[in-house]
């Protein structure tokens, strides 16, 4: 080990002191800065990923619609599913309806789906009951809607569609459609859980008088990230249809998430910068306090670059250890995030904002290695500069002056 | 005739002051031979420390030049022989507070380019020679003033310099410890064949040197 590295380590961590003040405070400052940066980034990534997944699972990787309901949706689905880029294609229909169970009622967003499609995303979110029991007489409800209607698996509910109003206008008795609840789903996306009602597409067509038509097609792609390019290729030969990739369906929303993440990175980076400046200022004080030692090192024959390395390395070591501490703090705080948030909510009475406002059952996370690499690189760079400035000042002094001024 | 180990010619140094340049050294010339000891006395502010800094290369004179014998390189400018051609002993010891006695001495050898193992071995041997064989792993805060100065002497000698520059080495010590340190310094320097330039207030210690000078009015005169 070079002597200046050995001395730098000793000056940072003097023997006999478990928590030397300068090193402890500096490393903690950098660690907290890095942790703030990464926690915000990781949670923002989580929100972004969660929103992107919800969008894809609610609307498909690509949605095919027309100016009017699609006349022969099964044939079109078969044709599109033959494309090597498409995993599956299934027609759907959707519309609002009144769901009722005796004295309890709620607005349901009814969606007609193909129960035999193994790629149906609802299969992943079954909370109780069985998806495979879905047939013409059965319905799957979102957990929030099931609670609002006070129903359990096996209970029966009525669905009143707008088409029934047409029957009433024609003087016919508007009879509701009756279903037995065969499953309850919980997606964690409150907007979906409080309104979703899934029935077979065939039954939807009957209740809504759609005939063989469907409102659109949902495509699952082999590479969802490339949905924009794939949608463009699939649209060729179908000028009457609109192919909307998932990125386009909630374009503004996704752009807002990205912008929010960038802004938060910028703001959080300032925290790390402040921590680095405080290291620079503390290191400057340390260098001034050690002026005599700088002079002594010169009298022992130390080269200027070695004096620069001695103090510059201290900044870098603080940066490296602070970054490491920041990583550990990030992981620890995020591992207990729901408990921490719950405590904050209990203390300040904020309610469960994650569920109520952001519509997730828990704080979402997504660790992105790039964020960690960028945070580490920025922190090491700023702390190295913070250490280098006083180091250059110290090395530039005349040994005689350094020894006299101390 | 012994070799010349230090040669200073026409050294002059002035410091800036609000009233204009304040001359400290006006015309100092000096020649020191191997194994020789020289003492320099003078009142406070007479420029003794300034002279020592010019001789050792810690500062540049305004005019004149200094040459020091560096092992294997002949007479060279003192700045390029720091740590090898010249060793310093300061009044306040100037040890690194975070390093043990052994590490403090080994540090000087490491800076001069010695590998870690031989630097430690040399440091251990020298510290034993100055009577600190049982204090190798002690930090300076755990050593007495006299012990710290012994460490500083060992540090000055570890690279076998041709000249030792000692600036008031007994200034912070009591009379008895000061006398012990002077005995040690003169003995160990002579044993290693180095020359010694001793700056001191003490007439008694100054008298023990082979040659004696007084610095007054920026000029060095034989005592």
Coordinates of C-alpha atoms in Angstrom, one line a residue:
Chain A
X1 CA 0.0 0.0 0.0
X2 CA 1.5 3.4 -0.9
X3 CA 2.4 5.5 2.2
X4 CA -0.1 8.3 1.3
X5 CA -3.0 5.8 1.2
X6 CA -1.9 4.3 4.5
X7 CA -1.7 7.8 6.0
X8 CA -5.0 8.9 4.5
X9 CA -6.7 5.9 6.1
X10 CA -5.1 6.6 9.4
X11 CA -6.0 10.3 9.3
X12 CA -9.6 9.4 8.5
X13 CA -9.8 6.5 11.0
X14 CA -7.3 7.2 13.8
X15 CA -6.5 4.2 15.9
X16 CA -8.5 4.0 19.1
X17 CA -11.5 6.0 17.8
X18 CA -14.5 3.9 16.9
X19 CA -16.4 6.8 15.3
X20 CA -14.0 9.6 14.4
X21 CA -16.1 12.8 14.1
X22 CA -14.9 14.0 10.7
X23 CA -15.1 10.7 8.9
X24 CA -18.4 9.7 10.6
X25 CA -20.2 12.9 9.9
X26 CA -18.9 13.2 6.3
X27 CA -19.7 9.6 5.4
X28 CA -23.1 9.8 7.0
X29 CA -23.8 13.1 5.1
X30 CA -22.9 11.5 1.7
X31 CA -24.7 8.3 2.6
X32 CA -27.9 10.1 3.4
X33 CA -27.6 12.1 0.2
X34 CA -27.1 9.0 -1.9
X35 CA -29.9 7.2 -0.1
X36 CA -32.3 10.1 -0.7
X37 CA -31.4 10.1 -4.3
X38 CA -31.8 6.4 -4.8
X39 CA -34.9 5.9 -2.7
X40 CA -36.7 8.6 -4.7
X41 CA -35.4 7.1 -8.0
X42 CA -36.3 3.6 -7.1
X43 CA -39.8 4.4 -5.9
X44 CA -40.4 6.6 -9.0
X45 CA -39.2 3.7 -11.1
X46 CA -41.6 1.5 -9.2
X47 CA -44.5 3.9 -9.9
X48 CA -43.5 4.1 -13.5
X49 CA -43.2 0.3 -14.0
X50 CA -46.4 -0.3 -12.1
X51 CA -48.3 2.2 -14.2
X52 CA -46.8 0.8 -17.4
X53 CA -47.8 -2.8 -16.4
X54 CA -51.3 -1.7 -15.4
X55 CA -51.7 0.1 -18.7
X56 CA -50.6 -2.9 -20.7
X57 CA -52.7 -5.3 -18.7
X58 CA -55.8 -3.1 -18.9
X59 CA -55.5 -2.1 -22.5
X60 CA -53.2 -4.8 -23.9
X61 CA -49.8 -4.2 -25.5
X62 CA -51.6 -2.9 -28.5
X63 CA -55.3 -2.0 -28.9
X64 CA -57.1 -2.2 -32.3
X65 CA -60.2 -0.2 -32.7
X66 CA -62.3 1.3 -35.5
X67 CA -64.6 4.2 -36.1
X68 CA -67.5 1.7 -35.3
X69 CA -67.6 -1.7 -33.7
X70 CA -65.5 -4.3 -35.6
X71 CA -67.8 -6.5 -37.8
X72 CA -65.8 -9.7 -37.9
X73 CA -63.5 -9.5 -34.9
X74 CA -62.7 -13.3 -34.7
X75 CA -61.4 -13.4 -38.3
X76 CA -59.3 -10.3 -37.8
X77 CA -57.9 -11.7 -34.5
X78 CA -56.9 -14.9 -36.3
X79 CA -55.2 -12.9 -39.1
X80 CA -53.3 -10.7 -36.6
X81 CA -52.3 -13.6 -34.4
X82 CA -50.6 -15.1 -37.3
X83 CA -48.0 -12.3 -37.3
X84 CA -44.7 -13.5 -35.7
X85 CA -44.6 -10.4 -33.5
X86 CA -48.0 -11.2 -31.9
X87 CA -48.4 -13.6 -29.0
X88 CA -52.2 -13.5 -29.0
X89 CA -55.1 -11.5 -30.2
X90 CA -58.6 -11.5 -28.7
X91 CA -61.7 -9.4 -29.3
X92 CA -63.3 -7.5 -26.4
X93 CA -66.2 -5.3 -25.7
X94 CA -66.8 -3.0 -22.8
X95 CA -69.3 -0.7 -21.4
X96 CA -70.7 0.7 -18.1
X97 CA -73.6 -0.9 -16.4
X98 CA -75.4 -0.9 -13.1
X99 CA -74.6 -3.8 -10.8
X100 CA -77.1 -4.6 -8.1
X101 CA -77.5 -6.9 -5.2
X102 CA -80.7 -6.2 -3.4
X103 CA -80.4 -2.9 -1.6
X104 CA -76.7 -2.5 -2.7
X105 CA -75.6 -1.3 -6.1
X106 CA -72.6 0.1 -7.9
X107 CA -71.4 1.3 -11.3
X108 CA -69.5 -1.6 -13.0
X109 CA -67.2 -1.3 -16.0
X110 CA -68.2 -4.5 -17.7
X111 CA -65.8 -6.1 -20.1
X112 CA -66.6 -9.0 -22.4
X113 CA -63.6 -11.3 -22.7
X114 CA -62.6 -14.6 -24.1
X115 CA -62.5 -16.9 -21.1
X116 CA -60.6 -19.6 -23.0
X117 CA -57.6 -17.2 -23.6
X118 CA -54.8 -18.4 -21.5
X119 CA -53.1 -15.0 -21.7
X120 CA -56.0 -13.1 -20.0
X121 CA -54.2 -10.9 -17.4
X122 CA -57.1 -11.2 -15.0
X123 CA -56.0 -14.8 -14.3
X124 CA -53.0 -13.4 -12.4
X125 CA -55.1 -11.3 -10.1
X126 CA -57.7 -13.9 -8.8
X127 CA -58.1 -13.1 -5.1
X128 CA -60.8 -15.7 -4.5
X129 CA -62.8 -18.3 -6.5
X130 CA -61.7 -19.6 -10.0
X131 CA -61.2 -17.8 -13.3
X132 CA -61.9 -21.1 -15.2
X133 CA -65.4 -21.2 -13.9
X134 CA -66.3 -18.1 -15.9
X135 CA -69.2 -18.9 -18.3
X136 CA -72.4 -17.4 -19.6
X137 CA -74.0 -17.5 -16.2
X138 CA -71.1 -16.3 -14.1
X139 CA -69.2 -13.1 -13.5
X140 CA -65.8 -12.0 -12.1
X141 CA -65.9 -8.9 -9.9
X142 CA -63.1 -6.5 -8.7
X143 CA -62.7 -6.8 -5.0
X144 CA -63.8 -3.2 -4.3
X145 CA -67.0 -3.7 -6.3
X146 CA -67.7 -7.0 -4.6
X147 CA -67.4 -5.3 -1.2
X148 CA -69.6 -2.4 -2.3
X149 CA -72.3 -5.0 -3.4
X150 CA -71.8 -7.1 -0.2
X151 CA -71.4 -10.3 -2.3
X152 CA -69.2 -13.4 -1.9
X153 CA -68.3 -16.2 -4.2
X154 CA -71.5 -18.0 -5.2
X155 CA -73.8 -15.0 -4.5
X156 CA -75.9 -13.7 -7.4
X157 CA -76.1 -10.2 -8.8
X158 CA -78.0 -8.3 -11.5
X159 CA -76.5 -6.3 -14.3
X160 CA -78.5 -3.5 -15.9
X161 CA -77.0 -2.5 -19.2
X162 CA -77.9 0.7 -21.3
X163 CA -79.4 -1.7 -23.9
X164 CA -82.1 -2.4 -21.4
X165 CA -83.2 1.2 -21.6
X166 CA -83.8 0.7 -25.3
X167 CA -86.1 -2.3 -24.5
X168 CA -88.0 -0.1 -22.1
X169 CA -88.4 2.6 -24.8
X170 CA -89.8 -0.1 -27.1
X171 CA -92.4 -1.0 -24.4
X172 CA -90.7 -4.3 -23.5
X173 CA -90.0 -5.2 -19.9
X174 CA -86.3 -4.3 -19.1
X175 CA -85.2 -7.5 -17.5
X176 CA -81.7 -7.5 -15.9
X177 CA -79.1 -10.1 -16.6
X178 CA -78.4 -12.4 -13.6
X179 CA -74.9 -13.7 -12.8
X180 CA -73.3 -15.8 -10.1
X181 CA -70.1 -14.5 -8.8
X182 CA -67.4 -17.1 -9.6
X183 CA -64.2 -15.1 -8.7
X184 CA -63.0 -11.9 -7.3
X185 CA -59.8 -10.2 -8.6
X186 CA -57.5 -7.8 -6.9
X187 CA -55.1 -6.0 -9.2
X188 CA -53.9 -3.5 -6.5
X189 CA -55.0 -0.8 -9.0
X190 CA -57.9 0.8 -7.1
X191 CA -59.6 2.2 -10.2
X192 CA -59.9 -1.3 -11.6
X193 CA -60.7 -3.2 -8.4
X194 CA -63.6 -0.8 -7.6
X195 CA -65.3 -1.2 -11.0
X196 CA -64.2 -4.3 -12.9
X197 CA -66.8 -6.8 -13.9
X198 CA -65.7 -9.6 -16.4
X199 CA -68.1 -11.7 -18.3
X200 CA -67.8 -13.8 -21.5
X201 CA -67.8 -11.8 -24.7
X202 CA -70.6 -13.9 -26.1
X203 CA -72.8 -12.9 -23.1
X204 CA -71.8 -9.3 -23.4
X205 CA -72.9 -9.2 -27.0
X206 CA -76.3 -10.5 -26.0
X207 CA -76.8 -8.0 -23.2
X208 CA -75.6 -5.1 -25.3
X209 CA -77.2 -6.2 -28.5
X210 CA -73.9 -6.2 -30.3
X211 CA -74.5 -9.2 -32.5
X212 CA -71.2 -10.7 -33.8
X213 CA -69.4 -7.4 -33.5
X214 CA -66.8 -6.3 -30.8
X215 CA -65.5 -2.9 -29.7
X216 CA -61.9 -3.8 -30.4
X217 CA -59.1 -6.3 -30.2
X218 CA -56.5 -6.6 -27.6
X219 CA -53.0 -7.8 -28.8
X220 CA -50.3 -9.3 -26.6
X221 CA -46.9 -8.8 -28.3
X222 CA -43.8 -10.9 -27.9
X223 CA -41.8 -7.7 -27.3
X224 CA -44.1 -5.2 -25.5
X225 CA -41.3 -2.6 -25.3
X226 CA -41.2 -2.4 -29.1
X227 CA -45.0 -2.0 -29.3
X228 CA -44.8 1.4 -31.1
X229 CA -42.8 0.0 -34.0
X230 CA -44.8 -3.3 -34.1
X231 CA -48.1 -1.3 -34.2
X232 CA -46.9 0.6 -37.2
X233 CA -46.0 -2.6 -39.1
X234 CA -49.3 -4.3 -38.2
X235 CA -51.3 -1.3 -39.3
X236 CA -50.2 -1.7 -42.9
X237 CA -53.1 -3.1 -44.9
X238 CA -55.7 -2.0 -42.3
X239 CA -56.3 1.7 -43.1
X240 CA -59.7 1.7 -41.5
X241 CA -58.4 0.5 -38.1
X242 CA -56.4 2.3 -35.5
X243 CA -53.5 0.4 -33.9
X244 CA -52.5 2.1 -30.6
X245 CA -49.5 0.8 -28.8
X246 CA -49.7 0.9 -25.0
X247 CA -47.1 3.8 -24.9
X248 CA -49.6 5.9 -26.9
X249 CA -52.7 5.1 -24.9
X250 CA -51.5 7.0 -21.9
X251 CA -48.8 9.0 -23.6
X252 CA -49.1 12.2 -21.5
X253 CA -49.3 10.3 -18.3
X254 CA -46.1 8.3 -19.1
X255 CA -44.3 11.5 -20.2
X256 CA -45.4 13.1 -16.9
X257 CA -43.9 10.2 -14.9
X258 CA -40.6 10.5 -16.8
X259 CA -40.5 14.2 -16.3
X260 CA -41.3 13.8 -12.6
X261 CA -38.4 11.3 -12.3
X262 CA -35.9 13.6 -14.0
X263 CA -36.9 16.6 -11.9
X264 CA -36.7 14.6 -8.7
X265 CA -33.2 13.3 -9.8
X266 CA -32.1 16.9 -10.3
X267 CA -33.4 18.0 -6.9
X268 CA -32.0 15.0 -5.0
X269 CA -28.7 15.4 -6.8
X270 CA -28.5 18.9 -5.2
X271 CA -28.7 17.2 -1.8
X272 CA -25.6 15.0 -2.7
X273 CA -23.9 18.1 -4.0
X274 CA -24.5 19.9 -0.7
X275 CA -23.1 16.9 1.2
X276 CA -20.0 17.0 -1.1
X277 CA -19.5 20.7 -0.5
X278 CA -19.7 20.2 3.2
X279 CA -17.0 17.5 2.9
X280 CA -14.9 20.0 0.9
X281 CA -15.3 22.6 3.6
X282 CA -14.6 20.2 6.4
X283 CA -11.6 18.8 4.5
X284 CA -10.3 22.4 4.0
X285 CA -10.5 23.0 7.8
X286 CA -8.6 19.7 8.3
X287 CA -6.0 20.6 5.8
X288 CA -5.4 24.0 7.4
X289 CA -5.3 22.3 10.8
X290 CA -2.7 19.9 9.3
X291 CA -0.6 22.6 7.7
X292 CA 2.4 21.8 9.8
X293 CA 2.1 18.1 8.8
X294 CA 2.1 19.1 5.2
X295 CA 5.3 21.0 5.8
X296 CA 6.8 18.1 7.7
X297 CA 5.9 15.7 4.8
X298 CA 7.7 18.1 2.4
X299 CA 10.7 18.1 4.7
X300 CA 10.7 14.3 4.5
X301 CA 10.8 14.6 0.7
X302 CA 7.1 14.0 -0.2
X303 CA 6.4 15.1 -3.7
X304 CA 3.5 17.5 -4.4
X305 CA 1.4 14.9 -6.1
X306 CA 1.8 12.7 -3.1
X307 CA 0.4 15.4 -0.8
X308 CA -2.4 15.9 -3.3
X309 CA -3.1 12.2 -3.3
X310 CA -3.0 12.1 0.6
X311 CA -5.9 14.6 0.9
X312 CA -7.6 13.9 -2.4
X313 CA -7.9 10.2 -1.4
X314 CA -9.6 11.2 1.8
X315 CA -12.3 12.9 -0.2
X316 CA -12.6 9.9 -2.5
X317 CA -12.6 7.4 0.4
X318 CA -15.4 9.4 2.1
X319 CA -17.3 9.4 -1.2
X320 CA -16.8 5.6 -1.7
X321 CA -17.8 4.7 1.8
X322 CA -20.7 7.2 1.8
X323 CA -21.9 5.7 -1.5
X324 CA -21.8 2.2 0.0
X325 CA -23.6 3.4 3.1
X326 CA -26.2 5.0 0.8
X327 CA -26.8 1.7 -1.0
X328 CA -27.3 -0.1 2.3
X329 CA -29.6 2.6 3.6
X330 CA -31.6 2.6 0.4
X331 CA -32.1 -1.1 0.6
X332 CA -32.9 -1.1 4.3
X333 CA -35.4 1.8 4.1
X334 CA -37.1 0.4 1.0
X335 CA -37.4 -3.0 2.6
X336 CA -39.4 -1.5 5.4
X337 CA -41.1 1.1 3.3
X338 CA -44.7 0.1 4.0
X339 CA -44.1 0.0 7.7
X340 CA -42.4 3.4 7.6
X341 CA -45.2 4.8 5.5
X342 CA -47.8 3.3 7.8
X343 CA -46.2 4.9 10.9
X344 CA -46.1 8.3 9.1
X345 CA -49.7 7.9 8.2
X346 CA -50.6 7.0 11.8
X347 CA -48.6 9.9 13.2
X348 CA -49.9 12.6 10.8
X349 CA -53.3 11.1 9.9
X350 CA -52.7 11.2 6.2
X351 CA -54.6 8.1 5.4
X352 CA -53.4 5.5 2.9
X353 CA -52.4 7.9 0.2
X354 CA -50.8 5.1 -1.9
X355 CA -54.1 3.3 -2.2
X356 CA -56.4 6.3 -2.3
X357 CA -54.5 8.6 -4.6
X358 CA -51.9 6.5 -6.5
X359 CA -54.2 3.4 -6.5
X360 CA -51.6 0.9 -5.5
X361 CA -51.9 -1.6 -2.7
X362 CA -48.3 -0.9 -1.6
X363 CA -45.5 1.5 -2.4
X364 CA -44.1 0.1 -5.7
X365 CA -40.4 -0.4 -6.3
X366 CA -38.1 -1.0 -9.3
X367 CA -34.4 -1.2 -8.7
X368 CA -32.6 0.0 -11.8
X369 CA -28.8 -0.7 -11.9
X370 CA -28.3 2.5 -14.1
X371 CA -29.6 4.7 -11.3
X372 CA -27.1 3.1 -8.8
X373 CA -24.2 3.5 -11.3
X374 CA -25.1 7.1 -12.0
X375 CA -25.5 8.0 -8.3
X376 CA -22.2 6.4 -7.5
X377 CA -20.4 8.1 -10.4
X378 CA -21.8 11.5 -9.5
X379 CA -21.0 11.1 -5.8
X380 CA -17.5 9.9 -6.4
X381 CA -16.8 12.7 -8.8
X382 CA -18.1 15.4 -6.5
X383 CA -16.4 14.1 -3.4
X384 CA -13.2 13.6 -5.3
X385 CA -13.4 17.3 -6.4
X386 CA -14.3 18.3 -2.9
X387 CA -11.2 16.6 -1.6
X388 CA -9.0 17.7 -4.5
X389 CA -9.5 21.4 -4.1
X390 CA -8.0 21.6 -0.5
X391 CA -5.4 19.0 -1.5
X392 CA -4.2 21.2 -4.4
X393 CA -4.1 24.2 -2.0
X394 CA -2.1 22.3 0.5
X395 CA 0.4 20.9 -2.0
X396 CA 0.9 24.4 -3.5
X397 CA 2.1 25.9 -0.3
X398 CA 5.8 26.5 0.6
X399 CA 6.8 24.0 3.3
X400 CA 8.3 26.9 5.4
X401 CA 4.9 28.8 5.2
X402 CA 2.9 25.7 6.0
X403 CA 5.0 25.0 9.1
X404 CA 4.9 28.7 10.2
X405 CA 1.1 29.2 9.7
X406 CA -0.1 26.2 11.6
Chain B
X1 CA 40.3 16.2 4.4
X2 CA 36.7 15.1 5.0
X3 CA 34.1 15.6 2.2
X4 CA 32.0 18.8 2.1
X5 CA 28.4 17.8 2.8
X6 CA 26.8 21.3 2.8
X7 CA 27.9 24.4 1.0
X8 CA 26.0 27.8 1.3
X9 CA 27.2 30.9 -0.5
X10 CA 25.9 34.4 -0.2
X11 CA 22.5 33.6 1.2
X12 CA 20.1 36.5 1.5
X13 CA 16.5 36.5 2.5
X14 CA 14.1 39.3 3.2
X15 CA 10.4 39.2 4.2
X16 CA 7.8 41.6 3.0
X17 CA 6.4 44.0 5.6
X18 CA 4.2 47.1 5.5
X19 CA 7.3 49.2 6.0
X20 CA 9.0 47.5 3.0
X21 CA 11.3 44.4 2.7
X22 CA 12.6 43.3 6.1
X23 CA 16.1 41.7 5.6
X24 CA 16.6 38.6 7.8
X25 CA 19.7 37.1 6.1
X26 CA 22.1 39.4 4.3
X27 CA 25.1 37.5 3.4
X28 CA 25.5 34.0 4.9
X29 CA 28.2 31.6 3.7
X30 CA 28.9 28.3 5.3
X31 CA 30.7 25.0 4.6
X32 CA 30.1 21.9 6.6
X33 CA 32.2 18.7 6.5
X34 CA 31.2 15.1 7.0
X35 CA 31.0 14.1 10.7
X36 CA 31.2 17.7 11.8
X37 CA 28.8 19.4 14.3
X38 CA 28.1 23.1 14.0
X39 CA 26.0 25.2 16.4
X40 CA 24.2 28.4 15.6
X41 CA 23.0 30.7 18.3
X42 CA 21.2 34.0 18.1
X43 CA 18.5 36.0 19.8
X44 CA 14.8 35.4 19.0
X45 CA 13.9 36.7 15.6
X46 CA 17.5 36.8 14.4
X47 CA 16.7 34.4 11.6
X48 CA 18.0 31.1 12.8
X49 CA 15.0 29.1 11.7
X50 CA 14.9 31.0 8.4
X51 CA 18.6 30.1 7.8
X52 CA 17.9 26.4 8.6
X53 CA 14.9 26.4 6.1
X54 CA 17.1 27.9 3.4
X55 CA 19.9 25.3 4.1
X56 CA 17.4 22.4 4.1
X57 CA 15.4 23.4 1.0
X58 CA 12.2 24.2 2.8
X59 CA 12.4 27.7 1.4
X60 CA 14.3 29.5 -1.4
X61 CA 16.8 32.3 -0.7
X62 CA 16.3 35.6 -2.5
X63 CA 19.9 35.2 -3.6
X64 CA 22.8 32.9 -3.1
X65 CA 22.8 29.1 -3.3
X66 CA 23.0 26.0 -1.2
X67 CA 24.3 22.6 -2.2
X68 CA 24.0 19.4 -0.1
X69 CA 25.7 16.1 -0.6
X70 CA 23.1 13.5 -1.6
X71 CA 24.0 9.8 -1.6
X72 CA 25.1 8.8 -5.0
X73 CA 24.4 12.2 -6.6
X74 CA 27.1 14.5 -5.3
X75 CA 26.3 18.1 -4.3
X76 CA 22.8 19.0 -5.3
X77 CA 20.1 21.6 -4.5
X78 CA 18.6 20.9 -1.1
X79 CA 15.0 20.7 -2.5
X80 CA 16.0 17.6 -4.5
X81 CA 17.7 16.0 -1.6
X82 CA 14.9 16.4 1.0
X83 CA 14.4 13.2 3.0
X84 CA 17.7 11.7 1.7
X85 CA 20.5 14.2 1.8
X86 CA 19.1 16.1 4.7
X87 CA 17.1 15.2 7.8
X88 CA 15.2 17.6 10.1
X89 CA 14.7 17.6 13.9
X90 CA 12.1 20.2 15.0
X91 CA 11.5 21.8 18.3
X92 CA 7.9 20.5 18.5
X93 CA 8.9 17.0 17.2
X94 CA 6.3 17.3 14.4
X95 CA 5.3 13.6 14.5
X96 CA 2.2 12.4 12.7
X97 CA -0.3 12.0 15.5
X98 CA -2.2 9.1 13.9
X99 CA 0.9 7.0 13.4
X100 CA 2.8 4.9 16.0
X101 CA 6.5 5.6 16.8
X102 CA 7.5 2.8 14.4
X103 CA 5.2 4.0 11.6
X104 CA 6.4 7.6 12.0
X105 CA 10.0 6.6 11.5
X106 CA 9.2 4.1 8.7
X107 CA 7.1 6.8 7.0
X108 CA 10.3 8.8 6.3
X109 CA 11.9 5.8 4.7
X110 CA 8.7 5.0 2.7
X111 CA 8.6 8.5 1.3
X112 CA 12.3 8.2 0.3
X113 CA 11.2 5.1 -1.7
X114 CA 12.2 2.2 0.6
X115 CA 10.0 -0.9 0.5
X116 CA 7.6 -1.4 3.4
X117 CA 9.5 -4.3 5.0
X118 CA 13.0 -2.7 4.9
X119 CA 11.6 0.7 6.1
X120 CA 10.0 -1.0 9.1
X121 CA 13.1 -3.0 9.8
X122 CA 15.3 0.1 9.7
X123 CA 12.8 2.1 11.8
X124 CA 12.7 -0.7 14.4
X125 CA 16.5 -0.8 14.6
X126 CA 16.9 2.9 14.9
X127 CA 14.2 3.2 17.6
X128 CA 15.9 0.5 19.6
X129 CA 19.2 2.4 19.2
X130 CA 17.6 5.6 20.6
X131 CA 16.1 3.6 23.5
X132 CA 12.5 3.2 22.4
X133 CA 12.5 -0.5 21.7
X134 CA 9.6 -1.0 24.1
X135 CA 7.6 1.9 22.7
X136 CA 7.4 1.0 19.0
X137 CA 3.6 0.7 18.9
X138 CA 2.9 3.8 21.0
X139 CA 1.2 6.8 19.5
X140 CA 2.9 10.2 20.0
X141 CA 0.1 11.1 22.5
X142 CA 1.2 8.2 24.7
X143 CA 4.9 9.3 24.7
X144 CA 6.7 11.9 26.8
X145 CA 8.3 14.9 25.2
X146 CA 11.7 13.4 25.4
X147 CA 10.5 10.1 23.8
X148 CA 8.8 12.1 21.0
X149 CA 12.1 13.8 20.3
X150 CA 13.9 10.5 20.2
X151 CA 11.4 9.3 17.6
X152 CA 12.0 12.5 15.7
X153 CA 15.8 11.9 15.8
X154 CA 15.3 8.4 14.6
X155 CA 13.1 9.7 11.8
X156 CA 15.7 12.2 10.7
X157 CA 18.4 9.5 10.6
X158 CA 16.5 6.6 9.0
X159 CA 17.5 7.5 5.4
X160 CA 21.1 8.0 6.3
X161 CA 21.3 11.7 5.4
X162 CA 24.6 13.5 5.1
X163 CA 23.4 16.4 7.2
X164 CA 21.0 16.7 10.1
X165 CA 19.4 20.1 10.7
X166 CA 18.2 20.4 14.3
X167 CA 16.0 23.4 15.2
X168 CA 15.9 23.9 19.0
X169 CA 15.6 20.2 19.6
X170 CA 15.6 20.7 23.4
X171 CA 13.5 23.8 23.4
X172 CA 10.4 22.0 24.8
X173 CA 12.2 19.7 27.2
X174 CA 13.2 20.1 30.8
X175 CA 16.9 20.5 31.6
X176 CA 17.7 16.8 32.3
X177 CA 15.8 15.5 29.4
X178 CA 17.3 18.1 27.1
X179 CA 20.8 17.0 28.2
X180 CA 19.9 13.4 27.4
X181 CA 18.5 14.3 24.0
X182 CA 21.7 16.3 23.2
X183 CA 23.9 13.4 24.3
X184 CA 21.8 11.1 22.1
X185 CA 21.8 13.5 19.1
X186 CA 25.5 14.2 19.1
X187 CA 26.3 10.5 19.7
X188 CA 24.0 8.9 17.2
X189 CA 24.8 11.5 14.5
X190 CA 28.6 11.0 15.0
X191 CA 28.1 7.2 15.0
X192 CA 26.4 7.4 11.6
X193 CA 29.0 9.8 10.2
X194 CA 26.5 12.6 9.5
X195 CA 27.1 16.3 10.0
X196 CA 24.9 18.2 12.4
X197 CA 23.8 21.8 12.3
X198 CA 22.3 22.7 15.6
X199 CA 20.3 25.8 16.2
X200 CA 19.9 26.5 19.9
X201 CA 19.5 29.2 22.5
X202 CA 21.6 27.2 25.0
X203 CA 25.2 28.3 25.3
X204 CA 25.9 25.0 27.1
X205 CA 24.7 22.8 24.2
X206 CA 26.2 25.1 21.6
X207 CA 29.6 24.7 23.3
X208 CA 29.5 21.0 22.6
X209 CA 29.6 21.4 18.8
X210 CA 32.9 21.3 16.9
X211 CA 32.4 24.8 15.5
X212 CA 30.1 27.5 16.9
X213 CA 28.5 30.5 15.1
X214 CA 26.3 33.4 16.1
X215 CA 23.7 34.8 13.8
X216 CA 23.2 38.5 14.3
X217 CA 22.1 41.3 11.9
X218 CA 21.7 38.7 9.1
X219 CA 25.3 37.7 9.2
X220 CA 26.9 34.5 10.6
X221 CA 30.0 35.1 12.6
X222 CA 32.2 32.6 14.5
X223 CA 31.5 32.6 18.2

